Amino acid sequence: MTSDAGVHSYSAVLMGSPILLKLFEDNPTLASQVFRLIKQQENLFTVNRAASEVMAINHAAGRHPVVVSAPVFELISVAHAVSILPDSAFNFTIGPVVKRWKIGFQGREVPPAAEIEALLRLTDPHQVVLDAEQHSVFLPLPGMEIDLGAIAKGYIADVVQAFLRQQGVAQALINLGGNVQTLGSPPHQPQGWGIGLKKPFGRDDELLGTLQVQGKSVVTSGIYERYFERDGRCWHHIFDPHTGYPLDNELLSVTVIADRSLDGDIYTTLLYGMGPEQGLAYLAGQPDIDAVFVTRDRQIICSPARHFRFSQLDFSWQLRH
Ligand code: FAD
Ligand code: MG
C-alpha cells in the first residue's frame, strides 16, 4: 500500500496483469476483499489454467454441452452476440489461434501458415450452441476453444465497481492492466480522474496525454503490451479472426471511454478492426461511446469528446479531433 495526498493505493498481480486499486481511505480490508473478488472471477473465466467454468466447456468440445453459472453464461452470450455481428473483428472462439501463437507466454512463435489455416476452421462463432434455459454451452467441433481474454477484464472491472458502490464507496479507481473503471471524482478535483494515455512502446511513465473522466471506464488495447519481434515485424496479441494473424493496420492503440468497462473492452477490439476512419464514422451513431486512436504515423485522433477531456503532453505527436 502507498499513500499520497489522501490517495491510498493497493496493488496485486492477478490474471497475469498488474492490478491497482485507489481508495481515499486507509482500508486494507476492503482492498483484500476486492482482490479476493477478482480472484474468484478469474477462477470462473480463465483459460490459462486447466480448470475453470470456461475450460470445462473447452474440454468438452466435440463431445457434450456444459452447464455453467449464470454470470458465465451471460458473458459468453454477450461475447457470442458481438462475434457474430457483420464484419466483426471480435471472435470469442479465437482460442485455438491464441493458444498456438502463445503471444505473451513461453514458447511464442510464428506458426506455419498451413497450421493457422487449419486452426481457423475451429473458430466459427456461429457454430457455438447456447441454451438459455439450461445455461449450457456446446462447442460442436473437437479442438474448439472459447477465449474471453478480450472481454473478461472489462466485465470484472464492472463487478468491482458494483461491489465498491454497494460498500458505500463514492470515489475509487480500479485498473486491471489496461481496463480502468472509476467511481465519482477524486476529492477537490471536480474535473475528474486523470487517466494517462501511454506512449506506445515508450517507458511506463511516458504519456502522450491524459484523459479526464468522471465515473467512466477507460479501456486501452494496444499492440505494444504483448508482442514479440521476428523477421522485422511486430507480432502482437490482437488477432484478425479472418486471417489468424495479428491485425495489421495503421493503429498502435485504441482507447475507449464508456460507462461500462465491458463495453470499453468490446469496442476496443471492434474499433481496432475498423481502423480510425471507419471507427470514427461508426462512433457518430454511438453517443455513449468515445474513443482515442493512436496511429503509426504519430497521430492522436479523438472522437468528438463528449465524455472526456484530453490534455496533450507529448507535442511531437499530432492531435486531431
Ligand atoms: P484486449 O485487446 O482486450 O484482448 C486481447 C486478448 O483477447 C488476446 O490476448 C486474446 O486472448 C484475445 N483475442 C485476440 N484477438 C481476439 C479477437 N479478434 N477477438 C476476441 N478476442 C481476441 N495472462 C497471463 O499472462 N497469465 C495468466 O494467468 C492470465 N490469466 C488471465 C485470466 C483471465 C480471467 C483473463 C481475463 C486474462 C488473463 N490473462 C493472463 C491475460 C490474457 O491472457 C490477455 O493478455 C488479456 O486478457 C488481454 O487483455 P488486454 O486488455 O490487454 O487486450
Ligand atoms: Mg478488449
Short mmCIF file of N, CA and C in Angstrom, two decimals, residues 106-210:
data_model
loop_
_atom_site.label_atom_id
_atom_site.label_comp_id
_atom_site.label_asym_id
_atom_site.label_seq_id
_atom_site.Cartn_x
_atom_site.Cartn_y
_atom_site.Cartn_z
N GLN A 106 5.43 -18.27 -22.66
CA GLN A 106 6.62 -19.03 -23.06
C GLN A 106 6.34 -19.76 -24.38
N GLY A 107 7.33 -19.79 -25.27
CA GLY A 107 7.22 -20.62 -26.47
C GLY A 107 6.54 -19.94 -27.64
N ARG A 108 6.40 -18.60 -27.58
CA ARG A 108 5.74 -17.87 -28.66
C ARG A 108 6.52 -18.04 -29.96
N GLU A 109 5.78 -18.14 -31.06
CA GLU A 109 6.44 -18.29 -32.36
C GLU A 109 5.43 -18.00 -33.47
N VAL A 110 5.96 -17.79 -34.69
CA VAL A 110 5.07 -17.62 -35.84
C VAL A 110 4.76 -19.02 -36.37
N PRO A 111 3.50 -19.46 -36.24
CA PRO A 111 3.18 -20.82 -36.67
C PRO A 111 3.20 -20.94 -38.20
N PRO A 112 3.42 -22.14 -38.73
CA PRO A 112 3.35 -22.34 -40.18
C PRO A 112 1.95 -21.96 -40.71
N ALA A 113 1.91 -21.37 -41.91
CA ALA A 113 0.64 -20.88 -42.47
C ALA A 113 -0.41 -21.99 -42.54
N ALA A 114 0.02 -23.19 -42.87
CA ALA A 114 -0.95 -24.29 -43.04
C ALA A 114 -1.62 -24.61 -41.69
N GLU A 115 -0.84 -24.47 -40.62
CA GLU A 115 -1.44 -24.74 -39.30
C GLU A 115 -2.48 -23.68 -38.95
N ILE A 116 -2.14 -22.43 -39.24
CA ILE A 116 -3.10 -21.34 -38.95
C ILE A 116 -4.39 -21.58 -39.74
N GLU A 117 -4.20 -21.93 -41.00
CA GLU A 117 -5.36 -22.23 -41.88
C GLU A 117 -6.24 -23.30 -41.25
N ALA A 118 -5.61 -24.36 -40.75
CA ALA A 118 -6.36 -25.47 -40.17
C ALA A 118 -7.06 -25.03 -38.88
N LEU A 119 -6.36 -24.24 -38.06
CA LEU A 119 -6.96 -23.80 -36.80
C LEU A 119 -8.15 -22.87 -37.03
N LEU A 120 -8.07 -22.07 -38.10
CA LEU A 120 -9.18 -21.13 -38.38
C LEU A 120 -10.50 -21.87 -38.57
N ARG A 121 -10.43 -23.12 -39.04
CA ARG A 121 -11.67 -23.90 -39.22
C ARG A 121 -12.34 -24.20 -37.89
N LEU A 122 -11.60 -24.00 -36.79
CA LEU A 122 -12.18 -24.26 -35.47
C LEU A 122 -12.67 -22.97 -34.81
N THR A 123 -12.76 -21.89 -35.58
CA THR A 123 -13.07 -20.60 -34.95
C THR A 123 -14.32 -19.93 -35.54
N ASP A 124 -15.34 -20.74 -35.83
CA ASP A 124 -16.58 -20.14 -36.36
C ASP A 124 -17.55 -19.92 -35.20
N PRO A 125 -17.75 -18.66 -34.78
CA PRO A 125 -18.61 -18.42 -33.61
C PRO A 125 -20.06 -18.83 -33.85
N HIS A 126 -20.47 -18.89 -35.13
CA HIS A 126 -21.86 -19.27 -35.43
C HIS A 126 -22.15 -20.71 -35.00
N GLN A 127 -21.11 -21.51 -34.90
CA GLN A 127 -21.32 -22.92 -34.59
C GLN A 127 -21.58 -23.19 -33.11
N VAL A 128 -21.29 -22.22 -32.26
CA VAL A 128 -21.46 -22.44 -30.81
C VAL A 128 -22.95 -22.53 -30.49
N VAL A 129 -23.31 -23.55 -29.71
CA VAL A 129 -24.72 -23.75 -29.37
C VAL A 129 -24.96 -23.28 -27.93
N LEU A 130 -25.79 -22.23 -27.80
CA LEU A 130 -26.12 -21.69 -26.47
C LEU A 130 -27.55 -22.07 -26.12
N ASP A 131 -27.76 -22.60 -24.95
CA ASP A 131 -29.12 -22.92 -24.50
C ASP A 131 -29.44 -22.05 -23.28
N ALA A 132 -30.26 -21.03 -23.51
CA ALA A 132 -30.52 -20.02 -22.47
C ALA A 132 -31.32 -20.61 -21.31
N GLU A 133 -32.10 -21.67 -21.57
CA GLU A 133 -32.87 -22.27 -20.48
C GLU A 133 -31.99 -23.11 -19.56
N GLN A 134 -31.16 -23.91 -20.19
CA GLN A 134 -30.26 -24.79 -19.40
C GLN A 134 -29.01 -24.06 -18.90
N HIS A 135 -28.73 -22.88 -19.49
CA HIS A 135 -27.43 -22.21 -19.26
C HIS A 135 -26.28 -23.10 -19.71
N SER A 136 -26.50 -23.77 -20.86
CA SER A 136 -25.42 -24.66 -21.32
C SER A 136 -24.78 -24.11 -22.58
N VAL A 137 -23.51 -24.49 -22.78
CA VAL A 137 -22.73 -24.05 -23.93
C VAL A 137 -22.10 -25.29 -24.55
N PHE A 138 -22.21 -25.39 -25.89
CA PHE A 138 -21.66 -26.56 -26.58
C PHE A 138 -20.80 -26.11 -27.76
N LEU A 139 -19.56 -26.60 -27.76
CA LEU A 139 -18.66 -26.37 -28.90
C LEU A 139 -18.68 -27.65 -29.73
N PRO A 140 -19.27 -27.61 -30.93
CA PRO A 140 -19.53 -28.87 -31.63
C PRO A 140 -18.29 -29.56 -32.20
N LEU A 141 -17.20 -28.84 -32.46
CA LEU A 141 -16.03 -29.49 -33.06
C LEU A 141 -14.94 -29.73 -32.02
N PRO A 142 -14.34 -30.92 -32.01
CA PRO A 142 -13.21 -31.14 -31.10
C PRO A 142 -12.11 -30.13 -31.41
N GLY A 143 -11.51 -29.55 -30.38
CA GLY A 143 -10.44 -28.57 -30.61
C GLY A 143 -10.92 -27.14 -30.57
N MET A 144 -12.26 -26.91 -30.63
CA MET A 144 -12.76 -25.53 -30.49
C MET A 144 -12.46 -25.04 -29.07
N GLU A 145 -12.18 -23.74 -28.94
CA GLU A 145 -11.89 -23.19 -27.61
C GLU A 145 -12.39 -21.76 -27.49
N ILE A 146 -13.15 -21.51 -26.43
CA ILE A 146 -13.56 -20.14 -26.11
C ILE A 146 -12.40 -19.42 -25.43
N ASP A 147 -12.19 -18.14 -25.77
CA ASP A 147 -11.19 -17.30 -25.11
C ASP A 147 -11.86 -15.96 -24.81
N LEU A 148 -12.02 -15.63 -23.53
CA LEU A 148 -12.68 -14.38 -23.17
C LEU A 148 -11.68 -13.28 -22.79
N GLY A 149 -10.44 -13.45 -23.23
CA GLY A 149 -9.36 -12.51 -22.87
C GLY A 149 -9.65 -11.07 -23.30
N ALA A 150 -10.46 -10.89 -24.34
CA ALA A 150 -10.73 -9.54 -24.84
C ALA A 150 -11.92 -8.89 -24.17
N ILE A 151 -12.57 -9.58 -23.24
CA ILE A 151 -13.82 -9.05 -22.68
C ILE A 151 -13.93 -9.26 -21.17
N ALA A 152 -13.25 -10.28 -20.62
CA ALA A 152 -13.49 -10.64 -19.21
C ALA A 152 -12.96 -9.59 -18.23
N LYS A 153 -11.84 -8.94 -18.58
CA LYS A 153 -11.33 -7.93 -17.64
C LYS A 153 -12.30 -6.76 -17.54
N GLY A 154 -12.93 -6.42 -18.64
CA GLY A 154 -13.93 -5.35 -18.63
C GLY A 154 -15.11 -5.71 -17.74
N TYR A 155 -15.59 -6.93 -17.94
CA TYR A 155 -16.71 -7.40 -17.13
C TYR A 155 -16.34 -7.36 -15.64
N ILE A 156 -15.13 -7.85 -15.33
CA ILE A 156 -14.70 -7.93 -13.92
C ILE A 156 -14.52 -6.53 -13.34
N ALA A 157 -14.04 -5.58 -14.12
CA ALA A 157 -13.90 -4.20 -13.63
C ALA A 157 -15.28 -3.65 -13.22
N ASP A 158 -16.31 -3.99 -13.99
CA ASP A 158 -17.67 -3.54 -13.64
C ASP A 158 -18.17 -4.23 -12.36
N VAL A 159 -17.81 -5.50 -12.19
CA VAL A 159 -18.19 -6.23 -10.97
C VAL A 159 -17.55 -5.55 -9.76
N VAL A 160 -16.28 -5.15 -9.90
CA VAL A 160 -15.59 -4.48 -8.80
C VAL A 160 -16.25 -3.13 -8.51
N GLN A 161 -16.59 -2.39 -9.56
CA GLN A 161 -17.25 -1.09 -9.37
C GLN A 161 -18.57 -1.27 -8.59
N ALA A 162 -19.35 -2.27 -8.98
CA ALA A 162 -20.64 -2.51 -8.31
C ALA A 162 -20.41 -2.89 -6.85
N PHE A 163 -19.38 -3.70 -6.61
CA PHE A 163 -19.08 -4.12 -5.23
C PHE A 163 -18.70 -2.90 -4.37
N LEU A 164 -17.84 -2.04 -4.90
CA LEU A 164 -17.40 -0.86 -4.14
C LEU A 164 -18.59 0.06 -3.84
N ARG A 165 -19.44 0.22 -4.85
CA ARG A 165 -20.62 1.08 -4.68
C ARG A 165 -21.51 0.52 -3.57
N GLN A 166 -21.68 -0.79 -3.61
CA GLN A 166 -22.50 -1.47 -2.60
C GLN A 166 -21.89 -1.32 -1.20
N GLN A 167 -20.57 -1.17 -1.14
CA GLN A 167 -19.89 -0.98 0.16
C GLN A 167 -19.93 0.48 0.59
N GLY A 168 -20.62 1.33 -0.17
CA GLY A 168 -20.76 2.74 0.20
C GLY A 168 -19.59 3.60 -0.24
N VAL A 169 -18.73 3.08 -1.12
CA VAL A 169 -17.58 3.87 -1.59
C VAL A 169 -18.05 4.81 -2.70
N ALA A 170 -17.70 6.09 -2.59
CA ALA A 170 -18.16 7.06 -3.59
C ALA A 170 -17.07 7.44 -4.58
N GLN A 171 -15.80 7.24 -4.18
CA GLN A 171 -14.67 7.66 -5.02
C GLN A 171 -13.62 6.56 -5.02
N ALA A 172 -13.36 5.98 -6.18
CA ALA A 172 -12.33 4.93 -6.25
C ALA A 172 -11.96 4.71 -7.71
N LEU A 173 -10.82 4.07 -7.88
CA LEU A 173 -10.38 3.70 -9.24
C LEU A 173 -9.80 2.30 -9.17
N ILE A 174 -10.16 1.48 -10.17
CA ILE A 174 -9.56 0.15 -10.29
C ILE A 174 -8.95 0.05 -11.68
N ASN A 175 -7.72 -0.44 -11.74
CA ASN A 175 -7.06 -0.63 -13.05
C ASN A 175 -6.66 -2.10 -13.15
N LEU A 176 -7.30 -2.81 -14.08
CA LEU A 176 -6.98 -4.23 -14.28
C LEU A 176 -6.09 -4.35 -15.51
N GLY A 177 -4.89 -3.84 -15.41
CA GLY A 177 -3.94 -3.95 -16.53
C GLY A 177 -4.50 -3.40 -17.84
N GLY A 178 -4.90 -2.14 -17.82
CA GLY A 178 -5.41 -1.51 -19.06
C GLY A 178 -6.91 -1.29 -19.06
N ASN A 179 -7.62 -1.96 -18.18
CA ASN A 179 -9.06 -1.70 -18.01
C ASN A 179 -9.25 -0.86 -16.76
N VAL A 180 -9.49 0.43 -16.94
CA VAL A 180 -9.70 1.31 -15.79
C VAL A 180 -11.21 1.52 -15.62
N GLN A 181 -11.67 1.39 -14.38
CA GLN A 181 -13.06 1.73 -14.06
C GLN A 181 -13.01 2.67 -12.86
N THR A 182 -13.91 3.66 -12.84
CA THR A 182 -13.86 4.67 -11.78
C THR A 182 -15.21 4.82 -11.09
N LEU A 183 -15.14 5.39 -9.89
CA LEU A 183 -16.35 5.80 -9.16
C LEU A 183 -16.17 7.27 -8.83
N GLY A 184 -17.11 8.10 -9.24
CA GLY A 184 -17.08 9.52 -8.89
C GLY A 184 -15.83 10.24 -9.39
N SER A 185 -15.43 11.27 -8.65
CA SER A 185 -14.22 12.05 -8.95
C SER A 185 -13.37 12.08 -7.68
N PRO A 186 -12.05 12.24 -7.80
CA PRO A 186 -11.24 12.36 -6.59
C PRO A 186 -11.65 13.63 -5.83
N PRO A 187 -11.45 13.66 -4.50
CA PRO A 187 -11.81 14.86 -3.72
C PRO A 187 -11.10 16.10 -4.27
N HIS A 188 -11.77 17.20 -4.30
CA HIS A 188 -11.23 18.50 -4.74
C HIS A 188 -10.79 18.49 -6.20
N GLN A 189 -11.23 17.53 -6.98
CA GLN A 189 -10.88 17.53 -8.41
C GLN A 189 -12.16 17.33 -9.22
N PRO A 190 -12.99 18.40 -9.27
CA PRO A 190 -14.30 18.26 -9.91
C PRO A 190 -14.22 17.87 -11.38
N GLN A 191 -13.03 18.12 -11.99
CA GLN A 191 -12.91 17.75 -13.41
C GLN A 191 -12.71 16.25 -13.59
N GLY A 192 -12.51 15.52 -12.50
CA GLY A 192 -12.50 14.06 -12.58
C GLY A 192 -11.13 13.43 -12.45
N TRP A 193 -11.06 12.17 -12.85
CA TRP A 193 -9.82 11.40 -12.79
C TRP A 193 -8.97 11.71 -14.00
N GLY A 194 -7.67 11.80 -13.80
CA GLY A 194 -6.77 11.94 -14.95
C GLY A 194 -6.17 10.58 -15.26
N ILE A 195 -6.50 10.04 -16.42
CA ILE A 195 -6.01 8.70 -16.79
C ILE A 195 -4.96 8.89 -17.90
N GLY A 196 -3.79 8.36 -17.67
CA GLY A 196 -2.71 8.53 -18.64
C GLY A 196 -2.94 7.73 -19.91
N LEU A 197 -2.62 8.37 -21.06
CA LEU A 197 -2.60 7.65 -22.34
C LEU A 197 -1.14 7.35 -22.66
N LYS A 198 -0.80 6.07 -22.63
CA LYS A 198 0.61 5.69 -22.76
C LYS A 198 1.16 5.93 -24.15
N LYS A 199 2.46 6.31 -24.17
CA LYS A 199 3.14 6.39 -25.47
C LYS A 199 3.47 4.95 -25.89
N PRO A 200 2.96 4.52 -27.07
CA PRO A 200 3.21 3.14 -27.49
C PRO A 200 4.71 2.84 -27.54
N PHE A 201 5.10 1.72 -27.03
CA PHE A 201 6.49 1.25 -26.97
C PHE A 201 7.38 2.18 -26.13
N GLY A 202 6.77 3.12 -25.38
CA GLY A 202 7.56 4.02 -24.51
C GLY A 202 7.73 3.40 -23.13
N ARG A 203 8.44 4.15 -22.27
CA ARG A 203 8.57 3.70 -20.89
C ARG A 203 7.21 3.86 -20.20
N ASP A 204 7.07 3.22 -19.02
CA ASP A 204 5.80 3.26 -18.30
C ASP A 204 5.34 4.68 -17.98
N ASP A 205 6.32 5.58 -17.73
CA ASP A 205 5.94 6.94 -17.33
C ASP A 205 5.86 7.90 -18.53
N GLU A 206 6.03 7.39 -19.74
CA GLU A 206 5.95 8.27 -20.92
C GLU A 206 4.50 8.31 -21.42
N LEU A 207 3.90 9.51 -21.33
CA LEU A 207 2.49 9.65 -21.70
C LEU A 207 2.32 10.58 -22.90
N LEU A 208 1.37 10.24 -23.76
CA LEU A 208 1.02 11.15 -24.86
C LEU A 208 0.12 12.26 -24.33
N GLY A 209 -0.62 11.92 -23.26
CA GLY A 209 -1.52 12.91 -22.68
C GLY A 209 -2.34 12.26 -21.58
N THR A 210 -3.29 13.02 -21.06
CA THR A 210 -4.19 12.43 -20.06
C THR A 210 -5.64 12.65 -20.47
#
